[in-house]
JSON list of N, CA and C in Angstrom, two decimals:
[
{"chain": "A", "resi": 1, "resn": "MET", "atom": "N", "xyz": [11.54, -9.99, 27.21]},
{"chain": "A", "resi": 1, "resn": "MET", "atom": "CA", "xyz": [12.01, -9.78, 25.90]},
{"chain": "A", "resi": 1, "resn": "MET", "atom": "C", "xyz": [11.24, -8.83, 25.56]},
{"chain": "A", "resi": 2, "resn": "THR", "atom": "N", "xyz": [11.86, -7.86, 24.66]},
{"chain": "A", "resi": 2, "resn": "THR", "atom": "CA", "xyz": [11.38, -6.47, 24.25]},
{"chain": "A", "resi": 2, "resn": "THR", "atom": "C", "xyz": [10.52, -6.55, 23.04]},
{"chain": "A", "resi": 3, "resn": "PHE", "atom": "N", "xyz": [9.49, -5.99, 22.80]},
{"chain": "A", "resi": 3, "resn": "PHE", "atom": "CA", "xyz": [8.47, -6.18, 21.62]},
{"chain": "A", "resi": 3, "resn": "PHE", "atom": "C", "xyz": [9.82, -6.20, 20.35]},
{"chain": "A", "resi": 4, "resn": "ARG", "atom": "N", "xyz": [10.72, -5.35, 20.08]},
{"chain": "A", "resi": 4, "resn": "ARG", "atom": "CA", "xyz": [11.42, -5.26, 18.91]},
{"chain": "A", "resi": 4, "resn": "ARG", "atom": "C", "xyz": [11.98, -7.00, 18.71]},
{"chain": "A", "resi": 5, "resn": "GLU", "atom": "N", "xyz": [12.72, -7.25, 19.91]},
{"chain": "A", "resi": 5, "resn": "GLU", "atom": "CA", "xyz": [13.31, -8.88, 19.87]},
{"chain": "A", "resi": 5, "resn": "GLU", "atom": "C", "xyz": [12.37, -9.94, 19.47]},
{"chain": "A", "resi": 6, "resn": "ILE", "atom": "N", "xyz": [11.25, -9.89, 19.75]},
{"chain": "A", "resi": 6, "resn": "ILE", "atom": "CA", "xyz": [9.84, -10.48, 19.38]},
{"chain": "A", "resi": 6, "resn": "ILE", "atom": "C", "xyz": [9.32, -10.61, 17.84]},
{"chain": "A", "resi": 7, "resn": "LEU", "atom": "N", "xyz": [9.53, -9.09, 17.53]},
{"chain": "A", "resi": 7, "resn": "LEU", "atom": "CA", "xyz": [9.43, -8.85, 16.11]},
{"chain": "A", "resi": 7, "resn": "LEU", "atom": "C", "xyz": [10.03, -9.41, 15.05]},
{"chain": "A", "resi": 8, "resn": "TRP", "atom": "N", "xyz": [11.83, -9.04, 15.39]},
{"chain": "A", "resi": 8, "resn": "TRP", "atom": "CA", "xyz": [13.00, -9.62, 14.83]},
{"chain": "A", "resi": 8, "resn": "TRP", "atom": "C", "xyz": [13.13, -10.95, 14.65]},
{"chain": "A", "resi": 9, "resn": "GLN", "atom": "N", "xyz": [12.28, -11.83, 15.42]},
{"chain": "A", "resi": 9, "resn": "GLN", "atom": "CA", "xyz": [12.38, -13.41, 15.30]},
{"chain": "A", "resi": 9, "resn": "GLN", "atom": "C", "xyz": [11.12, -13.55, 14.67]},
{"chain": "A", "resi": 10, "resn": "GLN", "atom": "N", "xyz": [9.89, -13.04, 14.33]},
{"chain": "A", "resi": 10, "resn": "GLN", "atom": "CA", "xyz": [8.84, -13.02, 13.54]},
{"chain": "A", "resi": 10, "resn": "GLN", "atom": "C", "xyz": [9.34, -12.80, 11.98]},
{"chain": "A", "resi": 11, "resn": "VAL", "atom": "N", "xyz": [10.28, -11.59, 11.81]},
{"chain": "A", "resi": 11, "resn": "VAL", "atom": "CA", "xyz": [10.51, -11.24, 10.59]},
{"chain": "A", "resi": 11, "resn": "VAL", "atom": "C", "xyz": [11.45, -12.37, 10.07]},
{"chain": "A", "resi": 12, "resn": "GLN", "atom": "N", "xyz": [12.58, -13.01, 10.73]},
{"chain": "A", "resi": 12, "resn": "GLN", "atom": "CA", "xyz": [13.44, -13.80, 10.21]},
{"chain": "A", "resi": 12, "resn": "GLN", "atom": "C", "xyz": [12.75, -15.28, 9.60]},
{"chain": "A", "resi": 13, "resn": "GLN", "atom": "N", "xyz": [11.71, -15.71, 10.65]},
{"chain": "A", "resi": 13, "resn": "GLN", "atom": "CA", "xyz": [11.07, -16.71, 10.19]},
{"chain": "A", "resi": 13, "resn": "GLN", "atom": "C", "xyz": [10.02, -16.19, 8.73]},
{"chain": "A", "resi": 14, "resn": "THR", "atom": "N", "xyz": [9.57, -15.20, 8.61]},
{"chain": "A", "resi": 14, "resn": "THR", "atom": "CA", "xyz": [8.91, -14.63, 7.12]},
{"chain": "A", "resi": 14, "resn": "THR", "atom": "C", "xyz": [9.70, -14.32, 5.98]},
{"chain": "A", "resi": 15, "resn": "LEU", "atom": "N", "xyz": [11.47, -14.15, 6.69]},
{"chain": "A", "resi": 15, "resn": "LEU", "atom": "CA", "xyz": [12.48, -14.20, 5.78]},
{"chain": "A", "resi": 15, "resn": "LEU", "atom": "C", "xyz": [12.88, -15.81, 5.28]},
{"chain": "A", "resi": 16, "resn": "ASP", "atom": "N", "xyz": [12.39, -16.74, 6.02]},
{"chain": "A", "resi": 16, "resn": "ASP", "atom": "CA", "xyz": [12.75, -17.94, 5.74]},
{"chain": "A", "resi": 16, "resn": "ASP", "atom": "C", "xyz": [11.52, -18.47, 4.75]},
{"chain": "A", "resi": 17, "resn": "LEU", "atom": "N", "xyz": [10.41, -18.06, 4.87]},
{"chain": "A", "resi": 17, "resn": "LEU", "atom": "CA", "xyz": [9.24, -18.74, 4.06]},
{"chain": "A", "resi": 17, "resn": "LEU", "atom": "C", "xyz": [9.78, -17.70, 2.52]},
{"chain": "A", "resi": 18, "resn": "LEU", "atom": "N", "xyz": [10.01, -16.54, 3.12]},
{"chain": "A", "resi": 18, "resn": "LEU", "atom": "CA", "xyz": [10.22, -15.82, 1.52]},
{"chain": "A", "resi": 18, "resn": "LEU", "atom": "C", "xyz": [10.93, -16.62, 0.83]},
{"chain": "A", "resi": 19, "resn": "LYS", "atom": "N", "xyz": [12.32, -17.04, 1.25]},
{"chain": "A", "resi": 19, "resn": "LYS", "atom": "CA", "xyz": [13.13, -17.73, 0.45]},
{"chain": "A", "resi": 19, "resn": "LYS", "atom": "C", "xyz": [12.27, -18.86, -0.07]},
{"chain": "A", "resi": 20, "resn": "LEU", "atom": "N", "xyz": [11.78, -19.69, 0.67]},
{"chain": "A", "resi": 20, "resn": "LEU", "atom": "CA", "xyz": [10.95, -21.06, 0.08]},
{"chain": "A", "resi": 20, "resn": "LEU", "atom": "C", "xyz": [10.05, -20.48, -1.01]},
{"chain": "A", "resi": 21, "resn": "TYR", "atom": "N", "xyz": [9.04, -19.76, -0.63]},
{"chain": "A", "resi": 21, "resn": "TYR", "atom": "CA", "xyz": [8.02, -18.94, -1.79]},
{"chain": "A", "resi": 21, "resn": "TYR", "atom": "C", "xyz": [9.06, -18.50, -3.04]},
{"chain": "A", "resi": 22, "resn": "LEU", "atom": "N", "xyz": [10.22, -17.79, -3.02]},
{"chain": "A", "resi": 22, "resn": "LEU", "atom": "CA", "xyz": [10.93, -17.59, -4.26]},
{"chain": "A", "resi": 22, "resn": "LEU", "atom": "C", "xyz": [11.10, -18.81, -5.11]},
{"chain": "A", "resi": 23, "resn": "GLY", "atom": "N", "xyz": [11.80, -19.61, -3.92]},
{"chain": "A", "resi": 23, "resn": "GLY", "atom": "CA", "xyz": [12.18, -21.01, -4.54]},
{"chain": "A", "resi": 23, "resn": "GLY", "atom": "C", "xyz": [11.36, -21.89, -5.40]},
{"chain": "A", "resi": 24, "resn": "LEU", "atom": "N", "xyz": [9.94, -21.46, -5.20]},
{"chain": "A", "resi": 24, "resn": "LEU", "atom": "CA", "xyz": [8.97, -22.20, -5.84]},
{"chain": "A", "resi": 24, "resn": "LEU", "atom": "C", "xyz": [8.29, -21.24, -6.75]},
{"chain": "A", "resi": 25, "resn": "LEU", "atom": "N", "xyz": [8.21, -20.19, -6.54]},
{"chain": "A", "resi": 25, "resn": "LEU", "atom": "CA", "xyz": [7.50, -19.21, -7.64]},
{"chain": "A", "resi": 25, "resn": "LEU", "atom": "C", "xyz": [8.42, -19.23, -8.89]},
{"chain": "A", "resi": 26, "resn": "ILE", "atom": "N", "xyz": [9.86, -18.87, -9.04]},
{"chain": "A", "resi": 26, "resn": "ILE", "atom": "CA", "xyz": [10.37, -18.73, -10.28]},
{"chain": "A", "resi": 26, "resn": "ILE", "atom": "C", "xyz": [10.57, -19.71, -10.86]},
{"chain": "A", "resi": 27, "resn": "PRO", "atom": "N", "xyz": [10.68, -21.05, -10.68]},
{"chain": "A", "resi": 27, "resn": "PRO", "atom": "CA", "xyz": [10.12, -21.86, -11.86]},
{"chain": "A", "resi": 27, "resn": "PRO", "atom": "C", "xyz": [8.84, -22.34, -12.39]},
{"chain": "A", "resi": 28, "resn": "ILE", "atom": "N", "xyz": [7.80, -21.72, -11.74]},
{"chain": "A", "resi": 28, "resn": "ILE", "atom": "CA", "xyz": [6.51, -21.50, -12.18]},
{"chain": "A", "resi": 28, "resn": "ILE", "atom": "C", "xyz": [6.76, -20.40, -12.78]},
{"chain": "A", "resi": 29, "resn": "PHE", "atom": "N", "xyz": [7.36, -19.75, -12.78]},
{"chain": "A", "resi": 29, "resn": "PHE", "atom": "CA", "xyz": [7.33, -18.33, -13.78]},
{"chain": "A", "resi": 29, "resn": "PHE", "atom": "C", "xyz": [8.15, -18.89, -15.18]},
{"chain": "A", "resi": 30, "resn": "GLY", "atom": "N", "xyz": [8.88, -19.60, -14.83]},
{"chain": "A", "resi": 30, "resn": "GLY", "atom": "CA", "xyz": [10.01, -19.83, -16.25]},
{"chain": "A", "resi": 30, "resn": "GLY", "atom": "C", "xyz": [9.31, -21.27, -16.54]},
{"chain": "A", "resi": 31, "resn": "LEU", "atom": "N", "xyz": [8.04, -22.01, -16.19]},
{"chain": "A", "resi": 31, "resn": "LEU", "atom": "CA", "xyz": [7.11, -23.07, -16.87]},
{"chain": "A", "resi": 31, "resn": "LEU", "atom": "C", "xyz": [6.76, -21.97, -17.72]},
{"chain": "A", "resi": 32, "resn": "LYS", "atom": "N", "xyz": [5.82, -21.09, -17.06]},
{"chain": "A", "resi": 32, "resn": "LYS", "atom": "CA", "xyz": [4.80, -20.16, -17.94]},
{"chain": "A", "resi": 32, "resn": "LYS", "atom": "C", "xyz": [5.36, -19.37, -18.95]},
{"chain": "A", "resi": 33, "resn": "CYS", "atom": "N", "xyz": [6.51, -18.90, -19.01]},
{"chain": "A", "resi": 33, "resn": "CYS", "atom": "CA", "xyz": [7.23, -18.50, -19.83]},
{"chain": "A", "resi": 33, "resn": "CYS", "atom": "C", "xyz": [7.70, -19.22, -21.28]},
{"chain": "A", "resi": 34, "resn": "VAL", "atom": "N", "xyz": [7.78, -20.33, -20.59]},
{"chain": "A", "resi": 34, "resn": "VAL", "atom": "CA", "xyz": [8.05, -21.37, -21.90]},
{"chain": "A", "resi": 34, "resn": "VAL", "atom": "C", "xyz": [6.76, -22.09, -22.27]},
{"chain": "A", "resi": 35, "resn": "MET", "atom": "N", "xyz": [5.78, -22.10, -21.60]},
{"chain": "A", "resi": 35, "resn": "MET", "atom": "CA", "xyz": [4.26, -22.18, -22.08]},
{"chain": "A", "resi": 35, "resn": "MET", "atom": "C", "xyz": [4.06, -21.38, -23.24]},
{"chain": "A", "resi": 36, "resn": "ASP", "atom": "N", "xyz": [3.94, -20.29, -22.77]},
{"chain": "A", "resi": 36, "resn": "ASP", "atom": "CA", "xyz": [3.78, -18.73, -23.75]},
{"chain": "A", "resi": 36, "resn": "ASP", "atom": "C", "xyz": [4.35, -18.66, -25.06]},
{"chain": "A", "resi": 37, "resn": "LEU", "atom": "N", "xyz": [5.83, -19.02, -24.68]},
{"chain": "A", "resi": 37, "resn": "LEU", "atom": "CA", "xyz": [6.73, -19.02, -25.75]},
{"chain": "A", "resi": 37, "resn": "LEU", "atom": "C", "xyz": [6.42, -20.07, -26.95]},
{"chain": "A", "resi": 38, "resn": "ILE", "atom": "N", "xyz": [6.02, -21.43, -26.50]},
{"chain": "A", "resi": 38, "resn": "ILE", "atom": "CA", "xyz": [5.44, -22.50, -27.49]},
{"chain": "A", "resi": 38, "resn": "ILE", "atom": "C", "xyz": [4.26, -22.00, -28.23]},
{"chain": "A", "resi": 39, "resn": "ALA", "atom": "N", "xyz": [3.12, -21.48, -26.96]},
{"chain": "A", "resi": 39, "resn": "ALA", "atom": "CA", "xyz": [1.50, -21.28, -27.48]},
{"chain": "A", "resi": 39, "resn": "ALA", "atom": "C", "xyz": [1.66, -20.16, -28.36]},
{"chain": "A", "resi": 40, "resn": "THR", "atom": "N", "xyz": [2.15, -18.53, -28.12]},
{"chain": "A", "resi": 40, "resn": "THR", "atom": "CA", "xyz": [2.19, -17.85, -29.03]},
{"chain": "A", "resi": 40, "resn": "THR", "atom": "C", "xyz": [3.52, -17.46, -29.94]},
{"chain": "A", "resi": 41, "resn": "GLY", "atom": "N", "xyz": [4.55, -18.04, -29.43]},
{"chain": "A", "resi": 41, "resn": "GLY", "atom": "CA", "xyz": [5.63, -17.57, -30.06]},
{"chain": "A", "resi": 41, "resn": "GLY", "atom": "C", "xyz": [6.16, -16.22, -29.68]},
{"chain": "A", "resi": 42, "resn": "GLN", "atom": "N", "xyz": [5.91, -15.97, -28.63]},
{"chain": "A", "resi": 42, "resn": "GLN", "atom": "CA", "xyz": [6.65, -14.82, -28.25]},
{"chain": "A", "resi": 42, "resn": "GLN", "atom": "C", "xyz": [6.41, -14.50, -26.52]},
{"chain": "A", "resi": 43, "resn": "LEU", "atom": "N", "xyz": [7.42, -13.64, -25.85]},
{"chain": "A", "resi": 43, "resn": "LEU", "atom": "CA", "xyz": [7.34, -13.94, -24.36]},
{"chain": "A", "resi": 43, "resn": "LEU", "atom": "C", "xyz": [6.70, -12.50, -23.88]},
{"chain": "A", "resi": 44, "resn": "PHE", "atom": "N", "xyz": [5.95, -12.16, -22.87]},
{"chain": "A", "resi": 44, "resn": "PHE", "atom": "CA", "xyz": [5.53, -10.96, -22.47]},
{"chain": "A", "resi": 44, "resn": "PHE", "atom": "C", "xyz": [6.31, -10.18, -21.21]},
{"chain": "A", "resi": 45, "resn": "TRP", "atom": "N", "xyz": [7.53, -9.91, -20.95]},
{"chain": "A", "resi": 45, "resn": "TRP", "atom": "CA", "xyz": [8.56, -9.50, -20.17]},
{"chain": "A", "resi": 45, "resn": "TRP", "atom": "C", "xyz": [7.69, -8.67, -19.09]},
{"chain": "A", "resi": 46, "resn": "TRP", "atom": "N", "xyz": [7.14, -7.57, -19.82]},
{"chain": "A", "resi": 46, "resn": "TRP", "atom": "CA", "xyz": [6.38, -6.63, -18.67]},
{"chain": "A", "resi": 46, "resn": "TRP", "atom": "C", "xyz": [5.58, -7.26, -17.94]},
{"chain": "A", "resi": 47, "resn": "ASP", "atom": "N", "xyz": [4.28, -8.16, -18.68]},
{"chain": "A", "resi": 47, "resn": "ASP", "atom": "CA", "xyz": [3.46, -9.03, -17.56]},
{"chain": "A", "resi": 47, "resn": "ASP", "atom": "C", "xyz": [4.32, -9.64, -16.82]},
{"chain": "A", "resi": 48, "resn": "TYR", "atom": "N", "xyz": [5.15, -10.53, -17.26]},
{"chain": "A", "resi": 48, "resn": "TYR", "atom": "CA", "xyz": [5.73, -11.71, -15.96]},
{"chain": "A", "resi": 48, "resn": "TYR", "atom": "C", "xyz": [6.16, -10.32, -15.09]},
{"chain": "A", "resi": 49, "resn": "GLY", "atom": "N", "xyz": [6.95, -9.58, -15.28]},
{"chain": "A", "resi": 49, "resn": "GLY", "atom": "CA", "xyz": [7.45, -8.59, -13.88]},
{"chain": "A", "resi": 49, "resn": "GLY", "atom": "C", "xyz": [6.62, -8.26, -13.13]},
{"chain": "A", "resi": 50, "resn": "ARG", "atom": "N", "xyz": [5.58, -7.59, -13.77]},
{"chain": "A", "resi": 50, "resn": "ARG", "atom": "CA", "xyz": [4.46, -7.17, -12.96]},
{"chain": "A", "resi": 50, "resn": "ARG", "atom": "C", "xyz": [3.83, -7.97, -12.30]},
{"chain": "A", "resi": 51, "resn": "LEU", "atom": "N", "xyz": [3.54, -9.11, -12.44]},
{"chain": "A", "resi": 51, "resn": "LEU", "atom": "CA", "xyz": [2.58, -10.41, -12.12]},
{"chain": "A", "resi": 51, "resn": "LEU", "atom": "C", "xyz": [3.87, -10.71, -10.94]},
{"chain": "A", "resi": 52, "resn": "LEU", "atom": "N", "xyz": [4.99, -10.99, -10.89]},
{"chain": "A", "resi": 52, "resn": "LEU", "atom": "CA", "xyz": [6.19, -11.50, -9.78]},
{"chain": "A", "resi": 52, "resn": "LEU", "atom": "C", "xyz": [6.09, -10.13, -8.75]},
{"chain": "A", "resi": 53, "resn": "GLY", "atom": "N", "xyz": [6.04, -9.09, -9.42]},
{"chain": "A", "resi": 53, "resn": "GLY", "atom": "CA", "xyz": [6.46, -7.99, -8.05]},
{"chain": "A", "resi": 53, "resn": "GLY", "atom": "C", "xyz": [5.16, -7.91, -7.22]},
{"chain": "A", "resi": 54, "resn": "GLU", "atom": "N", "xyz": [3.92, -8.41, -8.22]},
{"chain": "A", "resi": 54, "resn": "GLU", "atom": "CA", "xyz": [2.85, -8.31, -7.45]},
{"chain": "A", "resi": 54, "resn": "GLU", "atom": "C", "xyz": [2.35, -9.23, -6.38]},
{"chain": "A", "resi": 55, "resn": "CYS", "atom": "N", "xyz": [2.90, -10.59, -6.57]},
{"chain": "A", "resi": 55, "resn": "CYS", "atom": "CA", "xyz": [3.31, -11.76, -5.92]},
{"chain": "A", "resi": 55, "resn": "CYS", "atom": "C", "xyz": [4.02, -11.52, -4.63]},
{"chain": "A", "resi": 56, "resn": "ILE", "atom": "N", "xyz": [5.18, -11.14, -5.18]},
{"chain": "A", "resi": 56, "resn": "ILE", "atom": "CA", "xyz": [6.23, -10.91, -3.93]},
{"chain": "A", "resi": 56, "resn": "ILE", "atom": "C", "xyz": [5.57, -9.22, -3.09]},
{"chain": "A", "resi": 57, "resn": "GLY", "atom": "N", "xyz": [5.07, -8.58, -3.63]},
{"chain": "A", "resi": 57, "resn": "GLY", "atom": "CA", "xyz": [4.75, -7.36, -2.75]},
{"chain": "A", "resi": 57, "resn": "GLY", "atom": "C", "xyz": [3.56, -7.86, -1.96]},
{"chain": "A", "resi": 58, "resn": "GLY", "atom": "N", "xyz": [2.52, -8.95, -2.40]},
{"chain": "A", "resi": 58, "resn": "GLY", "atom": "CA", "xyz": [1.27, -9.28, -1.78]},
{"chain": "A", "resi": 58, "resn": "GLY", "atom": "C", "xyz": [2.28, -10.12, -0.38]},
{"chain": "A", "resi": 59, "resn": "PHE", "atom": "N", "xyz": [2.64, -10.78, -0.81]},
{"chain": "A", "resi": 59, "resn": "PHE", "atom": "CA", "xyz": [3.42, -11.65, 0.15]},
{"chain": "A", "resi": 59, "resn": "PHE", "atom": "C", "xyz": [4.05, -10.87, 1.14]},
{"chain": "A", "resi": 60, "resn": "ILE", "atom": "N", "xyz": [4.48, -10.21, 0.95]},
{"chain": "A", "resi": 60, "resn": "ILE", "atom": "CA", "xyz": [5.47, -9.35, 1.99]},
{"chain": "A", "resi": 60, "resn": "ILE", "atom": "C", "xyz": [4.54, -8.33, 2.69]},
{"chain": "A", "resi": 61, "resn": "GLY", "atom": "N", "xyz": [3.54, -8.07, 2.03]},
{"chain": "A", "resi": 61, "resn": "GLY", "atom": "CA", "xyz": [2.52, -7.00, 3.16]},
{"chain": "A", "resi": 61, "resn": "GLY", "atom": "C", "xyz": [1.78, -7.93, 4.03]},
{"chain": "A", "resi": 62, "resn": "LEU", "atom": "N", "xyz": [1.10, -8.50, 3.30]},
{"chain": "A", "resi": 62, "resn": "LEU", "atom": "CA", "xyz": [0.50, -10.21, 4.24]},
{"chain": "A", "resi": 62, "resn": "LEU", "atom": "C", "xyz": [1.01, -10.48, 5.48]},
{"chain": "A", "resi": 63, "resn": "PHE", "atom": "N", "xyz": [2.81, -10.80, 5.02]},
{"chain": "A", "resi": 63, "resn": "PHE", "atom": "CA", "xyz": [3.29, -11.50, 6.38]},
{"chain": "A", "resi": 63, "resn": "PHE", "atom": "C", "xyz": [3.85, -10.29, 7.35]},
{"chain": "A", "resi": 64, "resn": "LEU", "atom": "N", "xyz": [4.04, -9.18, 6.90]},
{"chain": "A", "resi": 64, "resn": "LEU", "atom": "CA", "xyz": [4.51, -8.19, 7.62]},
{"chain": "A", "resi": 64, "resn": "LEU", "atom": "C", "xyz": [2.93, -7.67, 8.84]},
{"chain": "A", "resi": 65, "resn": "LEU", "atom": "N", "xyz": [1.85, -7.35, 7.99]},
{"chain": "A", "resi": 65, "resn": "LEU", "atom": "CA", "xyz": [1.24, -7.58, 8.87]},
{"chain": "A", "resi": 65, "resn": "LEU", "atom": "C", "xyz": [0.75, -8.65, 9.95]},
{"chain": "A", "resi": 66, "resn": "ILE", "atom": "N", "xyz": [0.63, -9.88, 9.49]},
{"chain": "A", "resi": 66, "resn": "ILE", "atom": "CA", "xyz": [0.90, -10.83, 10.39]},
{"chain": "A", "resi": 66, "resn": "ILE", "atom": "C", "xyz": [1.98, -11.14, 11.25]},
{"chain": "A", "resi": 67, "resn": "ASP", "atom": "N", "xyz": [3.13, -10.80, 10.90]},
{"chain": "A", "resi": 67, "resn": "ASP", "atom": "CA", "xyz": [4.19, -10.21, 11.92]},
{"chain": "A", "resi": 67, "resn": "ASP", "atom": "C", "xyz": [4.12, -9.41, 12.79]},
{"chain": "A", "resi": 68, "resn": "VAL", "atom": "N", "xyz": [2.95, -8.14, 12.64]},
{"chain": "A", "resi": 68, "resn": "VAL", "atom": "CA", "xyz": [3.78, -7.05, 13.71]},
{"chain": "A", "resi": 68, "resn": "VAL", "atom": "C", "xyz": [2.08, -7.55, 14.42]},
{"chain": "A", "resi": 69, "resn": "ILE", "atom": "N", "xyz": [0.88, -8.14, 14.14]},
{"chain": "A", "resi": 69, "resn": "ILE", "atom": "CA", "xyz": [-0.06, -8.48, 14.97]},
{"chain": "A", "resi": 69, "resn": "ILE", "atom": "C", "xyz": [0.34, -9.78, 15.85]},
{"chain": "A", "resi": 70, "resn": "GLY", "atom": "N", "xyz": [1.18, -10.78, 15.12]},
{"chain": "A", "resi": 70, "resn": "GLY", "atom": "CA", "xyz": [1.62, -12.01, 16.15]},
{"chain": "A", "resi": 70, "resn": "GLY", "atom": "C", "xyz": [2.73, -11.49, 17.17]},
{"chain": "A", "resi": 71, "resn": "ALA", "atom": "N", "xyz": [3.68, -10.67, 16.76]},
{"chain": "A", "resi": 71, "resn": "ALA", "atom": "CA", "xyz": [4.72, -10.07, 17.44]},
{"chain": "A", "resi": 71, "resn": "ALA", "atom": "C", "xyz": [3.85, -9.25, 19.29]},
{"chain": "A", "resi": 72, "resn": "ALA", "atom": "N", "xyz": [2.72, -8.29, 18.53]},
{"chain": "A", "resi": 72, "resn": "ALA", "atom": "CA", "xyz": [2.02, -7.48, 19.69]},
{"chain": "A", "resi": 72, "resn": "ALA", "atom": "C", "xyz": [1.30, -8.78, 20.67]},
{"chain": "A", "resi": 73, "resn": "TRP", "atom": "N", "xyz": [0.70, -9.64, 19.87]},
{"chain": "A", "resi": 73, "resn": "TRP", "atom": "CA", "xyz": [0.16, -10.63, 20.52]},
{"chain": "A", "resi": 73, "resn": "TRP", "atom": "C", "xyz": [0.96, -11.24, 21.74]},
{"chain": "A", "resi": 74, "resn": "ARG", "atom": "N", "xyz": [2.05, -11.66, 21.29]},
{"chain": "A", "resi": 74, "resn": "ARG", "atom": "CA", "xyz": [3.14, -12.82, 21.90]},
{"chain": "A", "resi": 74, "resn": "ARG", "atom": "C", "xyz": [3.66, -11.51, 22.92]},
{"chain": "A", "resi": 75, "resn": "TYR", "atom": "N", "xyz": [4.03, -10.42, 22.83]},
{"chain": "A", "resi": 75, "resn": "TYR", "atom": "CA", "xyz": [4.38, -9.52, 23.75]},
{"chain": "A", "resi": 75, "resn": "TYR", "atom": "C", "xyz": [3.58, -9.23, 24.65]},
{"chain": "A", "resi": 76, "resn": "TYR", "atom": "N", "xyz": [2.06, -9.16, 24.26]},
{"chain": "A", "resi": 76, "resn": "TYR", "atom": "CA", "xyz": [1.00, -8.87, 25.43]},
{"chain": "A", "resi": 76, "resn": "TYR", "atom": "C", "xyz": [0.98, -10.25, 25.91]},
{"chain": "A", "resi": 77, "resn": "ARG", "atom": "N", "xyz": [0.64, -11.25, 25.66]},
{"chain": "A", "resi": 77, "resn": "ARG", "atom": "CA", "xyz": [0.49, -12.39, 26.35]},
{"chain": "A", "resi": 77, "resn": "ARG", "atom": "C", "xyz": [2.03, -13.12, 27.06]},
{"chain": "A", "resi": 78, "resn": "ARG", "atom": "N", "xyz": [2.80, -12.60, 27.50]},
{"chain": "A", "resi": 78, "resn": "ARG", "atom": "CA", "xyz": [4.15, -13.14, 27.51]},
{"chain": "A", "resi": 78, "resn": "ARG", "atom": "C", "xyz": [4.45, -13.10, 29.18]},
{"chain": "A", "resi": 79, "resn": "THR", "atom": "N", "xyz": [3.61, -12.62, 29.82]},
{"chain": "A", "resi": 79, "resn": "THR", "atom": "CA", "xyz": [3.14, -12.56, 31.47]},
{"chain": "A", "resi": 79, "resn": "THR", "atom": "C", "xyz": [3.20, -14.12, 32.02]}
]
């Protein structure tokens, strides 16, 4: 099995985790929007967008690093 195939398996697993992460994260942001609307009477769209982008970017960056290291380890230990 080549390194590229091993890495692709890792990336597919990460995409499945990202779907789950977004499925849980979006309702939490919706709840935060409702709470802010009730508490302050306004929504902070720019802040929500930036925070959501940082959450997703951090997730992708972290798992990209984990995937590359994990694939390299599996490729090295495949003997």
